Amino acid sequence: GIRLNTEGFIRRIDWWTDLTPLLKHAGTVNVENLPSTVKSFVALNCSLVSIGDLTKLPKSLRILNIGMNKLSGHFSFASLPEKLKELSLSVNNFHGPLDFRRLPRSLKSLRISWNRFYGPVDFTCIPPLLESLELGNNLLQGEIDFSLLPRSLQFIDLSQNFLSGSLVLSSLPKSVSVVLLSKNSFEGEIGLSDLPRSLRELSLSNNKLSGHVVVRGLPSCMAYLLLHDNNFSRYTISEALPDSMYRLTIDVPMGLKMKIRDDYQMHKRRKGLNVIGRRRGQLRRRFQRPT
């Protein structure tokens, strides 16, 4: 739909559909023709194959969401409106290097998952007000430094890329609540005792992490901790898990040492907790009690 302000100027354009079978023919939109007063443009799941010159967006634009289309080609972050707050390009076929230096400093949400962006991830020049960073399912490479992330960040998705190196989880922003790092090539040992206290979900599955994992001192609000499909040599759950914990996944291959204290066993019986121990590709142990 189209929304006007009190003076009759177009401020918002929302074009969204879940009627995909009816959209048999691909379409095009030319953003150069957007009104100069528009602040929000959403064209979601519209089978678009072309959207025009993105370097000529209205300067008034604050929200741009063109996700779930059929858009492709090189995408440059240069020349975006300087006051843009939300940028969503997810589920398209854009490609190009990920250059945070080109992003507007006002940006609060960057969603570009399920594309083909490539290259290293340099957080040095990331927008300082960013709250949501969704880069999953791309071709990103190299190591990452969490200490360079904005303190305002609440959601991080770097899953299903080609990222590598060690993980210093204690350097995550203190305000973060969801961190998705699965299906990369991170390696080395990890520490779980100094995580941000706001963290509710941490996914580290399908990496090359190793060593002894001590599950202790988790945030009181944590609900999901996914550690399966790594190379850990030992697990120790040395204290009762948080009351909010819903799922903990770990590998239990033949010969793996696993120590669970009695107070954890009591906790497991008392809560509707779902703890899954797996072999790679095969369920190994499952402890579950209905809520």
PDB file of C-alpha atoms in Angstrom:
ATOM      1  CA  GLY A   1       0.000   0.000   0.000  1.00  0.00           C
ATOM      2  CA  ILE A   2       0.875   3.664  -0.170  1.00  0.00           C
ATOM      3  CA  ARG A   3       0.785   5.986   2.792  1.00  0.00           C
ATOM      4  CA  LEU A   4       0.687   9.752   2.678  1.00  0.00           C
ATOM      5  CA  ASN A   5       1.529  12.345   5.272  1.00  0.00           C
ATOM      6  CA  THR A   6      -0.903  15.046   6.369  1.00  0.00           C
ATOM      7  CA  GLU A   7       0.231  17.235   3.482  1.00  0.00           C
ATOM      8  CA  GLY A   8      -0.544  14.576   0.883  1.00  0.00           C
ATOM      9  CA  PHE A   9       3.031  13.597   0.085  1.00  0.00           C
ATOM     10  CA  ILE A  10       3.973   9.926  -0.281  1.00  0.00           C
ATOM     11  CA  ARG A  11       5.970   8.757   2.716  1.00  0.00           C
ATOM     12  CA  ARG A  12       5.724   4.972   2.530  1.00  0.00           C
ATOM     13  CA  ILE A  13       5.369   2.334  -0.213  1.00  0.00           C
ATOM     14  CA  ASP A  14       4.757  -1.273   0.867  1.00  0.00           C
ATOM     15  CA  TRP A  15       4.629  -3.894  -1.858  1.00  0.00           C
ATOM     16  CA  TRP A  16       4.567  -7.390  -0.460  1.00  0.00           C
ATOM     17  CA  THR A  17       2.912 -10.633  -1.473  1.00  0.00           C
ATOM     18  CA  ASP A  18       2.826 -14.281  -0.482  1.00  0.00           C
ATOM     19  CA  LEU A  19       0.973 -15.173  -3.661  1.00  0.00           C
ATOM     20  CA  THR A  20       4.098 -16.445  -5.402  1.00  0.00           C
ATOM     21  CA  PRO A  21       2.261 -18.928  -7.706  1.00  0.00           C
ATOM     22  CA  LEU A  22       0.345 -16.013  -9.214  1.00  0.00           C
ATOM     23  CA  LEU A  23       3.554 -14.160 -10.081  1.00  0.00           C
ATOM     24  CA  LYS A  24       4.610 -16.314 -13.023  1.00  0.00           C
ATOM     25  CA  HIS A  25       6.334 -13.497 -14.820  1.00  0.00           C
ATOM     26  CA  ALA A  26       9.296 -11.612 -13.437  1.00  0.00           C
ATOM     27  CA  GLY A  27       8.897  -7.898 -12.971  1.00  0.00           C
ATOM     28  CA  THR A  28      10.956  -4.737 -12.804  1.00  0.00           C
ATOM     29  CA  VAL A  29      10.879  -1.536 -10.788  1.00  0.00           C
ATOM     30  CA  ASN A  30      12.850   1.621 -11.351  1.00  0.00           C
ATOM     31  CA  VAL A  31      13.747   3.213  -8.016  1.00  0.00           C
ATOM     32  CA  GLU A  32      14.822   6.362  -9.824  1.00  0.00           C
ATOM     33  CA  ASN A  33      11.118   7.140 -10.148  1.00  0.00           C
ATOM     34  CA  LEU A  34      10.387   6.971  -6.433  1.00  0.00           C
ATOM     35  CA  PRO A  35       8.946  10.194  -4.999  1.00  0.00           C
ATOM     36  CA  SER A  36      11.547  12.462  -3.458  1.00  0.00           C
ATOM     37  CA  THR A  37       9.548  12.462  -0.208  1.00  0.00           C
ATOM     38  CA  VAL A  38       9.373   8.692   0.370  1.00  0.00           C
ATOM     39  CA  LYS A  39      10.965   7.425   3.586  1.00  0.00           C
ATOM     40  CA  SER A  40      10.193   3.709   3.354  1.00  0.00           C
ATOM     41  CA  PHE A  41      10.218   1.466   0.283  1.00  0.00           C
ATOM     42  CA  VAL A  42       9.398  -2.232   0.726  1.00  0.00           C
ATOM     43  CA  ALA A  43       9.178  -4.613  -2.259  1.00  0.00           C
ATOM     44  CA  LEU A  44       9.244  -8.044  -0.633  1.00  0.00           C
ATOM     45  CA  ASN A  45       8.757 -11.360  -2.450  1.00  0.00           C
ATOM     46  CA  CYS A  46       7.634  -9.717  -5.686  1.00  0.00           C
ATOM     47  CA  SER A  47       9.653 -11.744  -8.254  1.00  0.00           C
ATOM     48  CA  LEU A  48      11.595  -8.643  -9.247  1.00  0.00           C
ATOM     49  CA  VAL A  49      14.575  -9.160 -11.566  1.00  0.00           C
ATOM     50  CA  SER A  50      15.545  -5.506 -11.870  1.00  0.00           C
ATOM     51  CA  ILE A  51      15.146  -2.498  -9.641  1.00  0.00           C
ATOM     52  CA  GLY A  52      17.033   0.215 -11.472  1.00  0.00           C
ATOM     53  CA  ASP A  53      19.947   2.328 -10.352  1.00  0.00           C
ATOM     54  CA  LEU A  54      20.336   2.027  -6.578  1.00  0.00           C
ATOM     55  CA  THR A  55      22.785   4.918  -6.555  1.00  0.00           C
ATOM     56  CA  LYS A  56      19.846   7.232  -7.353  1.00  0.00           C
ATOM     57  CA  LEU A  57      17.609   6.474  -4.391  1.00  0.00           C
ATOM     58  CA  PRO A  58      15.757   9.416  -2.822  1.00  0.00           C
ATOM     59  CA  LYS A  59      17.821  11.169  -0.168  1.00  0.00           C
ATOM     60  CA  SER A  60      14.782  11.059   2.111  1.00  0.00           C
ATOM     61  CA  LEU A  61      14.816   7.229   2.264  1.00  0.00           C
ATOM     62  CA  ARG A  62      15.184   5.658   5.718  1.00  0.00           C
ATOM     63  CA  ILE A  63      14.081   2.055   5.016  1.00  0.00           C
ATOM     64  CA  LEU A  64      14.900  -0.064   1.942  1.00  0.00           C
ATOM     65  CA  ASN A  65      13.683  -3.673   1.884  1.00  0.00           C
ATOM     66  CA  ILE A  66      13.939  -5.553  -1.424  1.00  0.00           C
ATOM     67  CA  GLY A  67      14.397  -9.034   0.005  1.00  0.00           C
ATOM     68  CA  MET A  68      13.132 -12.349  -1.410  1.00  0.00           C
ATOM     69  CA  ASN A  69      13.243 -11.371  -5.065  1.00  0.00           C
ATOM     70  CA  LYS A  70      15.288 -12.481  -8.079  1.00  0.00           C
ATOM     71  CA  LEU A  71      17.685  -9.572  -8.123  1.00  0.00           C
ATOM     72  CA  SER A  72      21.283 -10.154  -9.140  1.00  0.00           C
ATOM     73  CA  GLY A  73      24.443  -8.390 -10.166  1.00  0.00           C
ATOM     74  CA  HIS A  74      27.136  -6.422  -8.405  1.00  0.00           C
ATOM     75  CA  PHE A  75      25.882  -4.434  -5.442  1.00  0.00           C
ATOM     76  CA  SER A  76      27.823  -1.420  -4.249  1.00  0.00           C
ATOM     77  CA  PHE A  77      27.185   0.087  -0.844  1.00  0.00           C
ATOM     78  CA  ALA A  78      28.371   3.440  -2.146  1.00  0.00           C
ATOM     79  CA  SER A  79      25.896   6.279  -2.698  1.00  0.00           C
ATOM     80  CA  LEU A  80      23.181   4.929  -0.397  1.00  0.00           C
ATOM     81  CA  PRO A  81      21.092   7.669   1.257  1.00  0.00           C
ATOM     82  CA  GLU A  82      23.139   9.049   4.119  1.00  0.00           C
ATOM     83  CA  LYS A  83      20.231   8.841   6.590  1.00  0.00           C
ATOM     84  CA  LEU A  84      19.267   5.241   5.743  1.00  0.00           C
ATOM     85  CA  LYS A  85      18.484   3.211   8.886  1.00  0.00           C
ATOM     86  CA  GLU A  86      17.413  -0.199   7.550  1.00  0.00           C
ATOM     87  CA  LEU A  87      18.805  -2.063   4.533  1.00  0.00           C
ATOM     88  CA  SER A  88      17.484  -5.523   3.623  1.00  0.00           C
ATOM     89  CA  LEU A  89      18.689  -7.385   0.522  1.00  0.00           C
ATOM     90  CA  SER A  90      18.226 -10.928   1.830  1.00  0.00           C
ATOM     91  CA  VAL A  91      17.416 -13.895  -0.428  1.00  0.00           C
ATOM     92  CA  ASN A  92      18.583 -12.530  -3.755  1.00  0.00           C
ATOM     93  CA  ASN A  93      21.685 -13.159  -5.847  1.00  0.00           C
ATOM     94  CA  PHE A  94      23.674  -9.972  -5.312  1.00  0.00           C
ATOM     95  CA  HIS A  95      27.442 -10.202  -5.234  1.00  0.00           C
ATOM     96  CA  GLY A  96      30.388  -7.968  -4.482  1.00  0.00           C
ATOM     97  CA  PRO A  97      32.887  -7.250  -1.703  1.00  0.00           C
ATOM     98  CA  LEU A  98      31.552  -6.367   1.719  1.00  0.00           C
ATOM     99  CA  ASP A  99      32.873  -2.870   2.352  1.00  0.00           C
ATOM    100  CA  PHE A 100      31.463  -1.426   5.579  1.00  0.00           C
ATOM    101  CA  ARG A 101      33.220   1.880   4.883  1.00  0.00           C
ATOM    102  CA  ARG A 102      30.560   2.638   2.272  1.00  0.00           C
ATOM    103  CA  LEU A 103      27.587   2.122   4.569  1.00  0.00           C
ATOM    104  CA  PRO A 104      25.661   5.110   5.956  1.00  0.00           C
ATOM    105  CA  ARG A 105      26.724   5.901   9.504  1.00  0.00           C
ATOM    106  CA  SER A 106      23.069   6.117  10.523  1.00  0.00           C
ATOM    107  CA  LEU A 107      22.378   2.449   9.670  1.00  0.00           C
ATOM    108  CA  LYS A 108      20.781   0.348  12.442  1.00  0.00           C
ATOM    109  CA  SER A 109      19.873  -2.842  10.565  1.00  0.00           C
ATOM    110  CA  LEU A 110      21.836  -4.607   7.809  1.00  0.00           C
ATOM    111  CA  ARG A 111      20.243  -7.763   6.401  1.00  0.00           C
ATOM    112  CA  ILE A 112      22.001  -9.266   3.396  1.00  0.00           C
ATOM    113  CA  SER A 113      21.799 -13.006   4.112  1.00  0.00           C
ATOM    114  CA  TRP A 114      21.399 -15.535   1.289  1.00  0.00           C
ATOM    115  CA  ASN A 115      23.362 -13.702  -1.387  1.00  0.00           C
ATOM    116  CA  ARG A 116      26.882 -14.079  -2.790  1.00  0.00           C
ATOM    117  CA  PHE A 117      28.809 -11.300  -1.089  1.00  0.00           C
ATOM    118  CA  TYR A 118      32.451 -12.240  -0.694  1.00  0.00           C
ATOM    119  CA  GLY A 119      35.751 -11.222   0.838  1.00  0.00           C
ATOM    120  CA  PRO A 120      36.971 -10.506   4.366  1.00  0.00           C
ATOM    121  CA  VAL A 121      34.790  -9.097   7.132  1.00  0.00           C
ATOM    122  CA  ASP A 122      36.375  -5.944   8.538  1.00  0.00           C
ATOM    123  CA  PHE A 123      34.432  -4.500  11.447  1.00  0.00           C
ATOM    124  CA  THR A 124      36.731  -1.472  11.783  1.00  0.00           C
ATOM    125  CA  CYS A 125      34.387   0.919   9.966  1.00  0.00           C
ATOM    126  CA  ILE A 126      31.032  -0.656  10.741  1.00  0.00           C
ATOM    127  CA  PRO A 127      28.202   1.859  11.424  1.00  0.00           C
ATOM    128  CA  PRO A 128      28.364   2.761  15.136  1.00  0.00           C
ATOM    129  CA  LEU A 129      24.586   2.558  15.753  1.00  0.00           C
ATOM    130  CA  LEU A 130      24.070  -0.884  14.223  1.00  0.00           C
ATOM    131  CA  GLU A 131      21.706  -3.184  16.161  1.00  0.00           C
ATOM    132  CA  SER A 132      21.174  -6.080  13.723  1.00  0.00           C
ATOM    133  CA  LEU A 133      23.864  -7.626  11.495  1.00  0.00           C
ATOM    134  CA  GLU A 134      22.684 -10.486   9.265  1.00  0.00           C
ATOM    135  CA  LEU A 135      25.371 -11.791   6.881  1.00  0.00           C
ATOM    136  CA  GLY A 136      24.541 -15.510   6.841  1.00  0.00           C
ATOM    137  CA  ASN A 137      24.721 -17.703   3.724  1.00  0.00           C
ATOM    138  CA  ASN A 138      27.265 -15.719   1.740  1.00  0.00           C
ATOM    139  CA  LEU A 139      30.879 -16.313   0.650  1.00  0.00           C
ATOM    140  CA  LEU A 140      32.654 -14.329   3.351  1.00  0.00           C
ATOM    141  CA  GLN A 141      36.159 -15.356   4.393  1.00  0.00           C
ATOM    142  CA  GLY A 142      38.857 -14.606   6.940  1.00  0.00           C
ATOM    143  CA  GLU A 143      38.959 -14.039  10.676  1.00  0.00           C
ATOM    144  CA  ILE A 144      36.687 -11.817  12.746  1.00  0.00           C
ATOM    145  CA  ASP A 145      37.297  -9.546  15.709  1.00  0.00           C
ATOM    146  CA  PHE A 146      34.254  -9.160  17.941  1.00  0.00           C
ATOM    147  CA  SER A 147      35.893  -6.352  19.915  1.00  0.00           C
ATOM    148  CA  LEU A 148      35.383  -4.010  16.939  1.00  0.00           C
ATOM    149  CA  LEU A 149      31.614  -4.466  16.848  1.00  0.00           C
ATOM    150  CA  PRO A 150      29.325  -1.641  18.010  1.00  0.00           C
ATOM    151  CA  ARG A 151      28.245  -1.899  21.633  1.00  0.00           C
ATOM    152  CA  SER A 152      24.634  -1.427  20.477  1.00  0.00           C
ATOM    153  CA  LEU A 153      24.565  -4.679  18.488  1.00  0.00           C
ATOM    154  CA  GLN A 154      21.834  -7.137  19.542  1.00  0.00           C
ATOM    155  CA  PHE A 155      21.636  -9.691  16.714  1.00  0.00           C
ATOM    156  CA  ILE A 156      24.572 -11.262  14.832  1.00  0.00           C
ATOM    157  CA  ASP A 157      24.245 -13.853  12.057  1.00  0.00           C
ATOM    158  CA  LEU A 158      27.473 -14.930  10.350  1.00  0.00           C
ATOM    159  CA  SER A 159      26.409 -18.539   9.766  1.00  0.00           C
ATOM    160  CA  GLN A 160      27.096 -20.556   6.612  1.00  0.00           C
ATOM    161  CA  ASN A 161      30.112 -18.679   5.318  1.00  0.00           C
ATOM    162  CA  PHE A 162      33.813 -19.554   5.076  1.00  0.00           C
ATOM    163  CA  LEU A 163      35.016 -17.692   8.158  1.00  0.00           C
ATOM    164  CA  SER A 164      37.945 -19.084  10.120  1.00  0.00           C
ATOM    165  CA  GLY A 165      40.275 -18.443  13.050  1.00  0.00           C
ATOM    166  CA  SER A 166      39.632 -18.514  16.773  1.00  0.00           C
ATOM    167  CA  LEU A 167      36.614 -17.162  18.654  1.00  0.00           C
ATOM    168  CA  VAL A 168      37.007 -14.801  21.605  1.00  0.00           C
ATOM    169  CA  LEU A 169      33.426 -14.874  22.825  1.00  0.00           C
ATOM    170  CA  SER A 170      34.180 -12.642  25.802  1.00  0.00           C
ATOM    171  CA  SER A 171      34.682  -9.779  23.305  1.00  0.00           C
ATOM    172  CA  LEU A 172      31.094  -9.883  22.074  1.00  0.00           C
ATOM    173  CA  PRO A 173      29.033  -6.717  22.607  1.00  0.00           C
ATOM    174  CA  LYS A 174      27.476  -6.720  26.065  1.00  0.00           C
ATOM    175  CA  SER A 175      24.010  -6.011  24.646  1.00  0.00           C
ATOM    176  CA  VAL A 176      23.902  -8.917  22.177  1.00  0.00           C
ATOM    177  CA  SER A 177      21.102 -11.478  22.540  1.00  0.00           C
ATOM    178  CA  VAL A 178      21.535 -13.780  19.510  1.00  0.00           C
ATOM    179  CA  VAL A 179      24.830 -14.960  17.954  1.00  0.00           C
ATOM    180  CA  LEU A 180      24.719 -17.410  15.023  1.00  0.00           C
ATOM    181  CA  LEU A 181      28.121 -18.699  13.884  1.00  0.00           C
ATOM    182  CA  SER A 182      27.328 -22.215  12.663  1.00  0.00           C
ATOM    183  CA  LYS A 183      28.644 -23.810   9.460  1.00  0.00           C
ATOM    184  CA  ASN A 184      31.968 -21.997   9.199  1.00  0.00           C
ATOM    185  CA  SER A 185      35.560 -23.115   9.828  1.00  0.00           C
ATOM    186  CA  PHE A 186      36.241 -21.599  13.246  1.00  0.00           C
ATOM    187  CA  GLU A 187      38.801 -23.557  15.247  1.00  0.00           C
ATOM    188  CA  GLY A 188      40.508 -23.753  18.609  1.00  0.00           C
ATOM    189  CA  GLU A 189      39.089 -23.772  22.123  1.00  0.00           C
ATOM    190  CA  ILE A 190      36.213 -21.650  23.403  1.00  0.00           C
ATOM    191  CA  GLY A 191      35.258 -20.208  26.778  1.00  0.00           C
ATOM    192  CA  LEU A 192      31.640 -20.007  27.893  1.00  0.00           C
ATOM    193  CA  SER A 193      32.014 -18.536  31.369  1.00  0.00           C
ATOM    194  CA  ASP A 194      32.301 -14.878  30.319  1.00  0.00           C
ATOM    195  CA  LEU A 195      29.504 -14.484  27.801  1.00  0.00           C
ATOM    196  CA  PRO A 196      27.357 -11.324  27.619  1.00  0.00           C
ATOM    197  CA  ARG A 197      24.661 -11.568  30.273  1.00  0.00           C
ATOM    198  CA  SER A 198      21.985 -10.650  27.704  1.00  0.00           C
ATOM    199  CA  LEU A 199      22.804 -13.627  25.449  1.00  0.00           C
ATOM    200  CA  ARG A 200      19.809 -15.913  24.796  1.00  0.00           C
ATOM    201  CA  GLU A 201      21.043 -17.953  21.835  1.00  0.00           C
ATOM    202  CA  LEU A 202      24.536 -19.068  20.805  1.00  0.00           C
ATOM    203  CA  SER A 203      25.002 -21.379  17.814  1.00  0.00           C
ATOM    204  CA  LEU A 204      28.516 -22.727  17.224  1.00  0.00           C
ATOM    205  CA  SER A 205      27.599 -25.991  15.486  1.00  0.00           C
ATOM    206  CA  ASN A 206      29.333 -27.364  12.386  1.00  0.00           C
ATOM    207  CA  ASN A 207      32.743 -25.783  12.871  1.00  0.00           C
ATOM    208  CA  LYS A 208      36.209 -27.126  13.741  1.00  0.00           C
ATOM    209  CA  LEU A 209      36.263 -26.131  17.395  1.00  0.00           C
ATOM    210  CA  SER A 210      38.205 -28.375  19.759  1.00  0.00           C
ATOM    211  CA  GLY A 211      39.367 -28.892  23.325  1.00  0.00           C
ATOM    212  CA  HIS A 212      37.544 -29.275  26.617  1.00  0.00           C
ATOM    213  CA  VAL A 213      34.201 -27.465  26.912  1.00  0.00           C
ATOM    214  CA  VAL A 214      33.160 -26.444  30.419  1.00  0.00           C
ATOM    215  CA  VAL A 215      29.493 -25.457  30.536  1.00  0.00           C
ATOM    216  CA  ARG A 216      29.457 -23.123  33.503  1.00  0.00           C
ATOM    217  CA  GLY A 217      28.462 -19.566  34.344  1.00  0.00           C
ATOM    218  CA  LEU A 218      26.019 -19.218  31.467  1.00  0.00           C
ATOM    219  CA  PRO A 219      23.805 -16.118  31.246  1.00  0.00           C
ATOM    220  CA  SER A 220      20.637 -16.573  33.283  1.00  0.00           C
ATOM    221  CA  CYS A 221      18.478 -15.855  30.213  1.00  0.00           C
ATOM    222  CA  MET A 222      20.167 -18.339  27.854  1.00  0.00           C
ATOM    223  CA  ALA A 223      17.741 -20.670  26.061  1.00  0.00           C
ATOM    224  CA  TYR A 224      19.758 -22.225  23.216  1.00  0.00           C
ATOM    225  CA  LEU A 225      23.369 -23.427  23.184  1.00  0.00           C
ATOM    226  CA  LEU A 226      24.280 -25.449  20.080  1.00  0.00           C
ATOM    227  CA  LEU A 227      27.724 -27.071  20.106  1.00  0.00           C
ATOM    228  CA  HIS A 228      27.266 -30.204  17.975  1.00  0.00           C
ATOM    229  CA  ASP A 229      29.340 -31.199  14.943  1.00  0.00           C
ATOM    230  CA  ASN A 230      32.701 -29.928  16.180  1.00  0.00           C
ATOM    231  CA  ASN A 231      35.894 -31.651  17.361  1.00  0.00           C
ATOM    232  CA  PHE A 232      35.570 -31.231  21.122  1.00  0.00           C
ATOM    233  CA  SER A 233      37.399 -33.840  23.193  1.00  0.00           C
ATOM    234  CA  ARG A 234      35.431 -33.467  26.404  1.00  0.00           C
ATOM    235  CA  TYR A 235      32.373 -31.813  27.933  1.00  0.00           C
ATOM    236  CA  THR A 236      31.833 -30.878  31.559  1.00  0.00           C
ATOM    237  CA  ILE A 237      28.470 -29.566  32.730  1.00  0.00           C
ATOM    238  CA  SER A 238      29.558 -28.503  36.184  1.00  0.00           C
ATOM    239  CA  GLU A 239      26.483 -26.717  37.489  1.00  0.00           C
ATOM    240  CA  ALA A 240      22.747 -26.421  37.026  1.00  0.00           C
ATOM    241  CA  LEU A 241      21.823 -24.857  33.718  1.00  0.00           C
ATOM    242  CA  PRO A 242      19.788 -21.629  33.617  1.00  0.00           C
ATOM    243  CA  ASP A 243      16.058 -22.015  34.224  1.00  0.00           C
ATOM    244  CA  SER A 244      15.467 -20.508  30.780  1.00  0.00           C
ATOM    245  CA  MET A 245      17.545 -23.167  28.978  1.00  0.00           C
ATOM    246  CA  TYR A 246      15.474 -25.043  26.421  1.00  0.00           C
ATOM    247  CA  ARG A 247      18.019 -26.789  24.215  1.00  0.00           C
ATOM    248  CA  LEU A 248      21.654 -27.826  24.548  1.00  0.00           C
ATOM    249  CA  THR A 249      23.192 -29.891  21.730  1.00  0.00           C
ATOM    250  CA  ILE A 250      26.540 -31.686  21.979  1.00  0.00           C
ATOM    251  CA  ASP A 251      28.386 -34.479  20.171  1.00  0.00           C
ATOM    252  CA  VAL A 252      28.752 -37.802  21.950  1.00  0.00           C
ATOM    253  CA  PRO A 253      30.995 -39.934  19.702  1.00  0.00           C
ATOM    254  CA  MET A 254      32.419 -43.222  20.918  1.00  0.00           C
ATOM    255  CA  GLY A 255      35.020 -42.658  23.618  1.00  0.00           C
ATOM    256  CA  LEU A 256      34.142 -39.013  24.334  1.00  0.00           C
ATOM    257  CA  LYS A 257      34.376 -38.119  27.999  1.00  0.00           C
ATOM    258  CA  MET A 258      31.301 -36.414  29.381  1.00  0.00           C
ATOM    259  CA  LYS A 259      30.806 -35.436  33.009  1.00  0.00           C
ATOM    260  CA  ILE A 260      27.462 -34.256  34.369  1.00  0.00           C
ATOM    261  CA  ARG A 261      27.140 -33.317  38.017  1.00  0.00           C
ATOM    262  CA  ASP A 262      24.271 -34.559  40.170  1.00  0.00           C
ATOM    263  CA  ASP A 263      22.744 -31.102  40.521  1.00  0.00           C
ATOM    264  CA  TYR A 264      22.418 -30.959  36.752  1.00  0.00           C
ATOM    265  CA  GLN A 265      20.613 -34.316  36.763  1.00  0.00           C
ATOM    266  CA  MET A 266      18.159 -32.919  39.321  1.00  0.00           C
ATOM    267  CA  HIS A 267      17.719 -29.831  37.183  1.00  0.00           C
ATOM    268  CA  LYS A 268      17.054 -31.978  34.116  1.00  0.00           C
ATOM    269  CA  ARG A 269      14.287 -33.894  35.841  1.00  0.00           C
ATOM    270  CA  ARG A 270      12.738 -30.711  37.222  1.00  0.00           C
ATOM    271  CA  LYS A 271      12.660 -28.622  34.039  1.00  0.00           C
ATOM    272  CA  GLY A 272      11.224 -29.102  30.566  1.00  0.00           C
ATOM    273  CA  LEU A 273      14.790 -29.201  29.273  1.00  0.00           C
ATOM    274  CA  ASN A 274      15.775 -30.713  25.947  1.00  0.00           C
ATOM    275  CA  VAL A 275      19.397 -31.953  25.928  1.00  0.00           C
ATOM    276  CA  ILE A 276      20.514 -33.754  22.802  1.00  0.00           C
ATOM    277  CA  GLY A 277      23.755 -35.684  22.510  1.00  0.00           C
ATOM    278  CA  ARG A 278      24.537 -36.618  18.917  1.00  0.00           C
ATOM    279  CA  ARG A 279      26.926 -38.543  16.806  1.00  0.00           C
ATOM    280  CA  ARG A 280      27.652 -36.804  13.554  1.00  0.00           C
ATOM    281  CA  GLY A 281      24.520 -37.218  11.501  1.00  0.00           C
ATOM    282  CA  GLN A 282      22.926 -39.596  14.006  1.00  0.00           C
ATOM    283  CA  LEU A 283      21.039 -39.126  17.234  1.00  0.00           C
ATOM    284  CA  ARG A 284      23.055 -40.567  20.101  1.00  0.00           C
ATOM    285  CA  ARG A 285      21.316 -39.652  23.345  1.00  0.00           C
ATOM    286  CA  ARG A 286      18.256 -37.637  24.094  1.00  0.00           C
ATOM    287  CA  PHE A 287      16.989 -36.461  27.449  1.00  0.00           C
ATOM    288  CA  GLN A 288      13.613 -34.796  27.288  1.00  0.00           C
ATOM    289  CA  ARG A 289      10.783 -34.027  29.622  1.00  0.00           C
ATOM    290  CA  PRO A 290       7.584 -32.329  28.446  1.00  0.00           C
ATOM    291  CA  THR A 291       6.963 -28.828  29.753  1.00  0.00           C
TER     292      THR A 291
END
